[in-house]
PDB file of C-alpha atoms in Angstrom:
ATOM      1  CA  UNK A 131      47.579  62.075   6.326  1.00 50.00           C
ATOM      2  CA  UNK A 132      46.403  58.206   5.870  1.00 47.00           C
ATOM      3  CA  UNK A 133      44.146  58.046   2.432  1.00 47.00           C
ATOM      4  CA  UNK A 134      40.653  57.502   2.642  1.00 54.00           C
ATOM      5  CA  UNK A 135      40.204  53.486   2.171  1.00 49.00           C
ATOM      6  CA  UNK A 136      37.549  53.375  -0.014  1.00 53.00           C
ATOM      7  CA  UNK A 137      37.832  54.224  -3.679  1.00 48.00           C
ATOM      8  CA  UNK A 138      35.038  53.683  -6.636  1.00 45.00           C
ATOM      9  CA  UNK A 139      34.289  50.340  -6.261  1.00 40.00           C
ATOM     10  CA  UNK A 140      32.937  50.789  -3.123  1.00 41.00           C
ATOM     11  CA  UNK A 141      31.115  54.357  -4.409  1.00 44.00           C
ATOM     12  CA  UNK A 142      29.469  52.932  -6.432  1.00 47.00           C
ATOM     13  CA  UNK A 143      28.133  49.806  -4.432  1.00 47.00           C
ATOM     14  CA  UNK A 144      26.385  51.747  -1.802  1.00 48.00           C
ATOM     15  CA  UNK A 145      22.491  50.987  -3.729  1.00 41.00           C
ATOM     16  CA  UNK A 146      21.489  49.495  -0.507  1.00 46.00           C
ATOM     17  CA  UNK A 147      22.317  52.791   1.717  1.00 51.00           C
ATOM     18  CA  UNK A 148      20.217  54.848  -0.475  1.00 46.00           C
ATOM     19  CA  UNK A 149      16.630  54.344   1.513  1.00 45.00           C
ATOM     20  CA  UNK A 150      18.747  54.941   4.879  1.00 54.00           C
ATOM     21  CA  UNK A 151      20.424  58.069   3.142  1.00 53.00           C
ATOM     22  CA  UNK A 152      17.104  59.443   2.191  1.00 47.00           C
ATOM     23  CA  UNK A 153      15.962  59.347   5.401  1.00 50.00           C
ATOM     24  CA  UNK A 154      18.789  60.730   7.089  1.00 54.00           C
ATOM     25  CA  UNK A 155      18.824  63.880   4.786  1.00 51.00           C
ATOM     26  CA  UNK A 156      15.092  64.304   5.804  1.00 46.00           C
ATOM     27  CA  UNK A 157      15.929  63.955   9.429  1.00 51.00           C
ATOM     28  CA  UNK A 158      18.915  65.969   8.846  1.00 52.00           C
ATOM     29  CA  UNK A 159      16.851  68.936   7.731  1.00 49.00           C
ATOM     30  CA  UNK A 160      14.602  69.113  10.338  1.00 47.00           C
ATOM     31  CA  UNK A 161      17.529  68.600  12.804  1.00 54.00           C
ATOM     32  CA  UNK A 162      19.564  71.300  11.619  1.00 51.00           C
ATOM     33  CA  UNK A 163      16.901  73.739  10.467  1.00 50.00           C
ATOM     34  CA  UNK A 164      16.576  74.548  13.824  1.00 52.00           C
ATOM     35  CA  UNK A 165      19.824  74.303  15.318  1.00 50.00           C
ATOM     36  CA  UNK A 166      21.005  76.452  12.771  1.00 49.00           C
ATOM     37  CA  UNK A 167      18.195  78.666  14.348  1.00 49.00           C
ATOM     38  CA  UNK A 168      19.276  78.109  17.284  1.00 44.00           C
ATOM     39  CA  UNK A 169      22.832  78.778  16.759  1.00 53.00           C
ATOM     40  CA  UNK A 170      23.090  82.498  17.724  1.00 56.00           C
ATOM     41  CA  UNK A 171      23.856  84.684  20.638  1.00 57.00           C
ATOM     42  CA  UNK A 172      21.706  84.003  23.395  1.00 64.00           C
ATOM     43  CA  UNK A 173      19.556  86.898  24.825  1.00 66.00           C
ATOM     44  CA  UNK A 174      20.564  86.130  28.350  1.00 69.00           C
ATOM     45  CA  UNK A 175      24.280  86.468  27.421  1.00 73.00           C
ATOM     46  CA  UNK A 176      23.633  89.029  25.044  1.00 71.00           C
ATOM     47  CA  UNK A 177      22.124  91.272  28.006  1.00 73.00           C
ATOM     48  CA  UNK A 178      24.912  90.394  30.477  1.00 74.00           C
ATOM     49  CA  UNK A 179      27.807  91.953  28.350  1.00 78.00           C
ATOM     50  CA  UNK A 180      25.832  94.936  27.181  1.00 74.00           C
ATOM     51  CA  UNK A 181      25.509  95.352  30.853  1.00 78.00           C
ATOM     52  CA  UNK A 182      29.263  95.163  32.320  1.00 78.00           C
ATOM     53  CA  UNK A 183      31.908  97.310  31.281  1.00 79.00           C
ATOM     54  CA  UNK A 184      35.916  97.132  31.460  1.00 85.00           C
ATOM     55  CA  UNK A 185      38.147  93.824  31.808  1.00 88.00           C
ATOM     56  CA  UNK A 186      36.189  90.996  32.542  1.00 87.00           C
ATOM     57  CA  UNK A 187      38.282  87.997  31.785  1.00 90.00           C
ATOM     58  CA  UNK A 188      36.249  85.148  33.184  1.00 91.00           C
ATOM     59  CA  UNK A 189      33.060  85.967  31.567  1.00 89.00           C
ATOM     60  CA  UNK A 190      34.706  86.053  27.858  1.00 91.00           C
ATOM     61  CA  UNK A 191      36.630  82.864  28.395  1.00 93.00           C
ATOM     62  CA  UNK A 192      33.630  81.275  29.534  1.00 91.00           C
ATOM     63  CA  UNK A 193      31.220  82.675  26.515  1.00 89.00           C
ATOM     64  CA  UNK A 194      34.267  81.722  24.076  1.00 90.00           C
ATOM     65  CA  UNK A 195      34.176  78.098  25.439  1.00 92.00           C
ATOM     66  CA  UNK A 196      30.466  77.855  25.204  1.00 89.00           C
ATOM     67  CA  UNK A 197      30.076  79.452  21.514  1.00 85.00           C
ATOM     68  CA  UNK A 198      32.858  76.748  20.624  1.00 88.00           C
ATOM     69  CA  UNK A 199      31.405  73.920  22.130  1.00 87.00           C
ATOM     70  CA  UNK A 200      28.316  74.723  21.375  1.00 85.00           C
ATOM     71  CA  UNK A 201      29.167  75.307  17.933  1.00 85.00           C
ATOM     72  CA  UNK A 202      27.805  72.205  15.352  1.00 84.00           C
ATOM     73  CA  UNK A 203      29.250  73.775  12.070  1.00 87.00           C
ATOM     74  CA  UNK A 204      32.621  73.931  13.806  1.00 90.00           C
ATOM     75  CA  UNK A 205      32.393  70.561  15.265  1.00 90.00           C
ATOM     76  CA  UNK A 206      31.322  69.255  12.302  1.00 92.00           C
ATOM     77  CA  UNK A 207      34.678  70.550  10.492  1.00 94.00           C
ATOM     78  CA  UNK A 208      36.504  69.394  12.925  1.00 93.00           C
ATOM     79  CA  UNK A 209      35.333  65.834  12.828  1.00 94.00           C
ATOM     80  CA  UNK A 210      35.799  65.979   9.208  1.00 95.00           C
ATOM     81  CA  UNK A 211      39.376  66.900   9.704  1.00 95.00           C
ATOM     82  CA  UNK A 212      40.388  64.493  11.709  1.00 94.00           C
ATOM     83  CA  UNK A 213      38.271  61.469  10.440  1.00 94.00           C
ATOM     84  CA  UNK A 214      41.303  59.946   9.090  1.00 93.00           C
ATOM     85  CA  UNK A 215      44.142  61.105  10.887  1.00 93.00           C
ATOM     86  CA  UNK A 216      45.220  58.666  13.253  1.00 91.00           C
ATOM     87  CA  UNK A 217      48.907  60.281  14.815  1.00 91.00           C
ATOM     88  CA  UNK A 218      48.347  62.631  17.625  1.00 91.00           C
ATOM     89  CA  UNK A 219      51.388  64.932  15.652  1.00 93.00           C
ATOM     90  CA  UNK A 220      49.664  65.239  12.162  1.00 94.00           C
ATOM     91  CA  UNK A 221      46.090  65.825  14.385  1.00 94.00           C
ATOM     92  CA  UNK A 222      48.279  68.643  16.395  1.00 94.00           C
ATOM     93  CA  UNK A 223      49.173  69.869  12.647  1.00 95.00           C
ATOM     94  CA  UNK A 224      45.572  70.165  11.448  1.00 96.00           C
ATOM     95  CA  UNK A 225      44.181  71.480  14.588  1.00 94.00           C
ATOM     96  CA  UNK A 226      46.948  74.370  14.915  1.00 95.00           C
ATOM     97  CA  UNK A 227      46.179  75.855  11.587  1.00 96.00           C
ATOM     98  CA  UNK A 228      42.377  75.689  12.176  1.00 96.00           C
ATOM     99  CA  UNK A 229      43.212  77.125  15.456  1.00 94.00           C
ATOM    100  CA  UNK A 230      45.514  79.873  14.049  1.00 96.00           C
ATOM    101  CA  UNK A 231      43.221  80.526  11.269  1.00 95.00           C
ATOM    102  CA  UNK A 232      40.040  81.311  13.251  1.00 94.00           C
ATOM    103  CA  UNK A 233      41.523  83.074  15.540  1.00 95.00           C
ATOM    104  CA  UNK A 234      43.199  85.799  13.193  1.00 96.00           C
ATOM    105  CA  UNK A 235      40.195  86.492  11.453  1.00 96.00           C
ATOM    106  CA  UNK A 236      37.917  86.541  14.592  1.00 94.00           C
ATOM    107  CA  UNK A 237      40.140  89.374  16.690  1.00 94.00           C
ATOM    108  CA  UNK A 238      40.710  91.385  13.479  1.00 95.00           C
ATOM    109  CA  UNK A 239      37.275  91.456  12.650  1.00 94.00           C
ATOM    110  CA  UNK A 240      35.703  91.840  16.306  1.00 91.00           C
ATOM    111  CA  UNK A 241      38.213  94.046  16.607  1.00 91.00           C
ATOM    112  CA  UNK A 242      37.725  96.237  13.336  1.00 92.00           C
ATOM    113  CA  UNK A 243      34.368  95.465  13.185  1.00 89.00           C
ATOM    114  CA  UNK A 244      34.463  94.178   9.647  1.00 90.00           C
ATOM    115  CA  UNK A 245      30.669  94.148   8.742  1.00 81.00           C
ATOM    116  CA  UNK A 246      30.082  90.674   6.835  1.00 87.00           C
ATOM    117  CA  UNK A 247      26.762  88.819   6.647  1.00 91.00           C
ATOM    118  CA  UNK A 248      26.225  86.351   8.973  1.00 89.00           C
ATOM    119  CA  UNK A 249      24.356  84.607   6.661  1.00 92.00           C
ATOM    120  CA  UNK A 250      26.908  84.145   3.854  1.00 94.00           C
ATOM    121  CA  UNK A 251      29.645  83.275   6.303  1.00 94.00           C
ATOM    122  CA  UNK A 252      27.291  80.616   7.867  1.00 93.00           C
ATOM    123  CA  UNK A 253      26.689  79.736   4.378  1.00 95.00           C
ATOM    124  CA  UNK A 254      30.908  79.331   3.905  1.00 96.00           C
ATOM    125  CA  UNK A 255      31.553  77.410   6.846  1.00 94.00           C
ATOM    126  CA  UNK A 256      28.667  74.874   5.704  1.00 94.00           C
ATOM    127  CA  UNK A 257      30.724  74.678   2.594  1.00 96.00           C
ATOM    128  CA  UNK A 258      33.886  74.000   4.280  1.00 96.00           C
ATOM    129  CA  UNK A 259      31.968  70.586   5.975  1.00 96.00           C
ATOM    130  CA  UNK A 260      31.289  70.072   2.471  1.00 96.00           C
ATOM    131  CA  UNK A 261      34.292  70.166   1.416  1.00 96.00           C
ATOM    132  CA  UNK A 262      36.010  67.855   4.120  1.00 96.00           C
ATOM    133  CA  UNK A 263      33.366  65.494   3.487  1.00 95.00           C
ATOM    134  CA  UNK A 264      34.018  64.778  -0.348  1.00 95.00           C
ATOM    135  CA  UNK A 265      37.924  65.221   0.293  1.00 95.00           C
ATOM    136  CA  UNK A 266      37.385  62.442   2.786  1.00 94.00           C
ATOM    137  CA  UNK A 267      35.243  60.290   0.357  1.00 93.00           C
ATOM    138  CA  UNK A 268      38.471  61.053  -2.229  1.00 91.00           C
ATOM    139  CA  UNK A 269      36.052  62.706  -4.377  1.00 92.00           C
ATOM    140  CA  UNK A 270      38.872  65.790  -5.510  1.00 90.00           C
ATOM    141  CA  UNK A 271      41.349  63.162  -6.341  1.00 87.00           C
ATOM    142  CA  UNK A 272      38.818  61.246  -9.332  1.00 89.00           C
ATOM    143  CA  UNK A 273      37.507  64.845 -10.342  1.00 91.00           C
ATOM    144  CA  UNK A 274      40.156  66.519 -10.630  1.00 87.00           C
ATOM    145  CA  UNK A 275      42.979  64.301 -10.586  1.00 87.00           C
ATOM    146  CA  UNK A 276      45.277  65.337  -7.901  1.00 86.00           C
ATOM    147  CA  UNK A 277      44.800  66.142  -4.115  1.00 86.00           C
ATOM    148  CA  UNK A 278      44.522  69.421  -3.703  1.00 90.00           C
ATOM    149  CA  UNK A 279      46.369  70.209  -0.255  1.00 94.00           C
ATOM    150  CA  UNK A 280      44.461  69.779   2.820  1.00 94.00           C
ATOM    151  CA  UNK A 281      46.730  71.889   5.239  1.00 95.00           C
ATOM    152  CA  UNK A 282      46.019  75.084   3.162  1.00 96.00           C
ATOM    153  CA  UNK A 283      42.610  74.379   2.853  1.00 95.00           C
ATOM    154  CA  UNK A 284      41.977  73.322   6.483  1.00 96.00           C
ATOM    155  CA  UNK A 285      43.635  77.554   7.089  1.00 96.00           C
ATOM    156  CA  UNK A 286      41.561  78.844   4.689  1.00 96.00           C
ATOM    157  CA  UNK A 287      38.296  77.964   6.047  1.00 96.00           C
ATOM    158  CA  UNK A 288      39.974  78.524   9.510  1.00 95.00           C
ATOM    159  CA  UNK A 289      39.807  82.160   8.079  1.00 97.00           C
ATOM    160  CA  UNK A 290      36.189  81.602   7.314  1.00 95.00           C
ATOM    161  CA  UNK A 291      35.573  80.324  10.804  1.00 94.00           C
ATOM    162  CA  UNK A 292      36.976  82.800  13.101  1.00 93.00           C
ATOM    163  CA  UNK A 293      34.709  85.449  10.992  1.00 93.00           C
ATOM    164  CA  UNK A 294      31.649  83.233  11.783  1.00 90.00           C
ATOM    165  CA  UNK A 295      33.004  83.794  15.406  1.00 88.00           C
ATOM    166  CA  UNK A 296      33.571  87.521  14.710  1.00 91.00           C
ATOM    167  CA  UNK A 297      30.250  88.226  13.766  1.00 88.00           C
ATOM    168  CA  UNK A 298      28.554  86.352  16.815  1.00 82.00           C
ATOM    169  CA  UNK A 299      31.009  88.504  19.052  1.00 85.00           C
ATOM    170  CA  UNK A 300      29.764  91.371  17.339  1.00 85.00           C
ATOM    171  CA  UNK A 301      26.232  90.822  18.117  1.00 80.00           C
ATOM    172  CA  UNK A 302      27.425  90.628  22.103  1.00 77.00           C
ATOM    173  CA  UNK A 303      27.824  95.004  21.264  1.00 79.00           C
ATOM    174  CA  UNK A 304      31.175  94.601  23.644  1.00 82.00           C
ATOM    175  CA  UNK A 305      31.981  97.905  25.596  1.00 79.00           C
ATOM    176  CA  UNK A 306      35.151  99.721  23.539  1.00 84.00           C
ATOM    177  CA  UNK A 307      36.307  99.918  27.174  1.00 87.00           C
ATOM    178  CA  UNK A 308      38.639  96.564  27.813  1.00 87.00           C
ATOM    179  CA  UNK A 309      37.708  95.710  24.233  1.00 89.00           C
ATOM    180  CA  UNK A 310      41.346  93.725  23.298  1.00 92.00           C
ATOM    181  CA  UNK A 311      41.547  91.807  26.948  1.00 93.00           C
ATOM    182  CA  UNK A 312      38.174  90.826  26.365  1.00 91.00           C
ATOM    183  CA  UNK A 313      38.057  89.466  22.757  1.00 93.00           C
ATOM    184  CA  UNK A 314      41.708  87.923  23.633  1.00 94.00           C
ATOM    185  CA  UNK A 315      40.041  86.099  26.931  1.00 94.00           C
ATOM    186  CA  UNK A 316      37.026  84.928  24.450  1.00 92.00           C
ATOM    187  CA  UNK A 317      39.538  83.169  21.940  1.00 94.00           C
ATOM    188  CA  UNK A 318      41.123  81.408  24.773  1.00 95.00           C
ATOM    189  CA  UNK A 319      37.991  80.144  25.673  1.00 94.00           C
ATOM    190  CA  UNK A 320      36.961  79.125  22.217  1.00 93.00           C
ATOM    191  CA  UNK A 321      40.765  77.305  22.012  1.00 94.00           C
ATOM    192  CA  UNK A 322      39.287  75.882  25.356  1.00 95.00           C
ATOM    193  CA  UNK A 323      35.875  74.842  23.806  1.00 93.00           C
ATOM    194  CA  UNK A 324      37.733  73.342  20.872  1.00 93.00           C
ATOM    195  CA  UNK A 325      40.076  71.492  23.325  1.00 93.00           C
ATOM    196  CA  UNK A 326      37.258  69.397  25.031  1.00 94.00           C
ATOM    197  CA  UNK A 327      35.423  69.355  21.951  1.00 92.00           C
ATOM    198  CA  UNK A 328      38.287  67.558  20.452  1.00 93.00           C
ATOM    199  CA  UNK A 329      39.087  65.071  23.238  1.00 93.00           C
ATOM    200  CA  UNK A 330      35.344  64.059  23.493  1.00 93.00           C
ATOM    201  CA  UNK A 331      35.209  63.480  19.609  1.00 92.00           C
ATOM    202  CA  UNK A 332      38.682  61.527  19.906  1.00 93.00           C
ATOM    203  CA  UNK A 333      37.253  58.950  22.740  1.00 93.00           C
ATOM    204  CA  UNK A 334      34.541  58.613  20.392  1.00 92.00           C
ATOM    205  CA  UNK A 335      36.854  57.610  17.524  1.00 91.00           C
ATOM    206  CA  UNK A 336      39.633  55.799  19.199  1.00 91.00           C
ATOM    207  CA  UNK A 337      36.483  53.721  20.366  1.00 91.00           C
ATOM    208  CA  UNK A 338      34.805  53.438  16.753  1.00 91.00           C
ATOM    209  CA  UNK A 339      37.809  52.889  14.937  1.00 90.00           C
ATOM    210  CA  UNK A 340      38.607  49.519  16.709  1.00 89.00           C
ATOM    211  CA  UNK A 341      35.673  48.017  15.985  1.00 89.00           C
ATOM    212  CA  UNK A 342      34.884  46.608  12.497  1.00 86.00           C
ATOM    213  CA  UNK A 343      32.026  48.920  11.727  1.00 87.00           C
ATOM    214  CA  UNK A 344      34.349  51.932  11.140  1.00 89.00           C
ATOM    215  CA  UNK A 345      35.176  50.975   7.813  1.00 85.00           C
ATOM    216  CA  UNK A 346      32.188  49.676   6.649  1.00 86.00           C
ATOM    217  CA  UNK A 347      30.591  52.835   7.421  1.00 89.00           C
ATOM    218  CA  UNK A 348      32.796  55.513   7.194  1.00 91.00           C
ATOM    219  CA  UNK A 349      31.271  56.199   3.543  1.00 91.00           C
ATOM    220  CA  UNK A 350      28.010  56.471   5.206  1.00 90.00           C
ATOM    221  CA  UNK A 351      29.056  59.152   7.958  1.00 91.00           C
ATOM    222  CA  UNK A 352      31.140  61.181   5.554  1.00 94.00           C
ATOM    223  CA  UNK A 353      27.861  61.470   3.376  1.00 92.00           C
ATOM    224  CA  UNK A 354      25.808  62.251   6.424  1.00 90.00           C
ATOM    225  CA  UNK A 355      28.192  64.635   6.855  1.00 92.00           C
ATOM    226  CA  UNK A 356      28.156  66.110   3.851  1.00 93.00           C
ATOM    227  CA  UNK A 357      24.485  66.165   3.755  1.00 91.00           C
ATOM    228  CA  UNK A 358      24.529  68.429   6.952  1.00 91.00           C
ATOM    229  CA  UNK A 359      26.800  70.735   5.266  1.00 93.00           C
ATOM    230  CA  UNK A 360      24.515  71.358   2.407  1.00 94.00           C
ATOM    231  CA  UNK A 361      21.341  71.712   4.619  1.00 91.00           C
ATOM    232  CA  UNK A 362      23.307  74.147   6.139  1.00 92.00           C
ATOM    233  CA  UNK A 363      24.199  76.494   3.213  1.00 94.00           C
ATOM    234  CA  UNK A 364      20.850  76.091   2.409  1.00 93.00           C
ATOM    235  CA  UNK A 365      18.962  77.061   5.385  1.00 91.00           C
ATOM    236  CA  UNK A 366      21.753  80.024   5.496  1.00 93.00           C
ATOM    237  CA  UNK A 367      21.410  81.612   1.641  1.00 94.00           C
ATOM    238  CA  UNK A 368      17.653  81.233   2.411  1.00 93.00           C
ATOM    239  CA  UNK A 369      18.026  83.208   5.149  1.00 90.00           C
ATOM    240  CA  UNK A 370      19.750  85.746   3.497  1.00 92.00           C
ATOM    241  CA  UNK A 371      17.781  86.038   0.701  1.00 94.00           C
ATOM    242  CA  UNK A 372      14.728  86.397   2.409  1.00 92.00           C
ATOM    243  CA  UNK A 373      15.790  88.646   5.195  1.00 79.00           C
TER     244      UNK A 373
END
């Protein structure tokens, strides 16, 4: 993976950012206050699968696409991972174990039914953008004086993930009848989600990255970034606590 090009010279010459900053972390937590509100089951497909019974293939492949797609705080991670990874092979790397990551923990715990708080998960995968942002900025490396290795991490919070996508399934109240078809059509669909997710978010930086801009403000959108991610864990412990 290509090093961040930006070290502390430049972190510490970003004075003139900080009244934009502050006004994209206000903006960013009204923005994602209420997606993060908004980022549940709907009712409408909620009432459809506690209605139907059996195999229905189409149906989970479809809501798996949508919850992916849909899905900020996995987008967001996903940006994050591939920010500065410019060979298809080392994004097909990256993506694979995020891929095989959320996958394993969302059939065993759909499947098992492991009963974790939405809330703290939520709260986890907002760390994980976290994360990705300050390992982007290089922040690990002058803390704590080596890289700690991104592959690993990017499977851990894969982990993380796919139980954020467990307990959404798990709030659909699936039928035990067809139960394993279904929740394996659903992660094809969220593989498909992440698929076109991916390619739109590539076009984007293919484009962005051959301009001169992408450079000068890739600090800026890793700390945006970043700034989502806490908001995020925020709005999500504060749930939790006060629920």
């Amino acid at each position: 993976m290509k090093a961040p090009p930006f070290g502390g010279a430049l972190l510490g010459s970003q004075t003139r950012q900080f009244a934009l900053l502050l006004t994209l972390v206000a903006l960013s937590l009204l923005l994602f206050a209420g997606a993060a509100a908004a980022h549940a089951v709907a009712e409408g497909d909620k009432g459809y699968i506690q209605e139907i019974s059996g195999t229905n293939l189409i149906p989970f492949v479809y809501l798996g696409a949508k919850h992916m797609v849909t899905g900020y705080d996995h987008l967001l991670f996903l940006f994050g991972v591939i920010f500065f990874l410019y060979r298809l092979k080392h994004i097909g790397i990256y993506v694979s174990l995020f891929a095989v990551g959320h996958s394993t923990t969302m059939l065993l715990g759909a499947y098992y039914g492991w009963n974790v708080s939405s809330y703290l998960i939520d709260a986890i995968i907002g760390l994980s953008v976290v994360y990705k942002a300050l390992d982007n900025l290089g922040a690990f490396q002058r803390w704590l004086g080596f890289q700690p290795n991104t592959k690993v991490a990017t499977l851990i919070f894969g982990f993380f993930h796919g139980l954020g996508l467990a307990t959404k399934i798990l709030e659909y109240d699936i039928a035990k009848d067809g139960l394993v078809p279904n929740l394996l059509a659903f992660n094809v669909g969220v593989e498909v989600g992440q698929l076109i997710a991916l390619a739109i978010i590539l076009i984007g930086m293919s484009y962005w990255r051959k301009t001169g801009s992408f450079l000068r403000h890739a600090y800026t959108a890793n700390v945006i970034m970043m700034t989502a991610g806490w908001v995020l864990i925020g709005y999500q412990l504060t749930g939790y606590f006060v629920s």
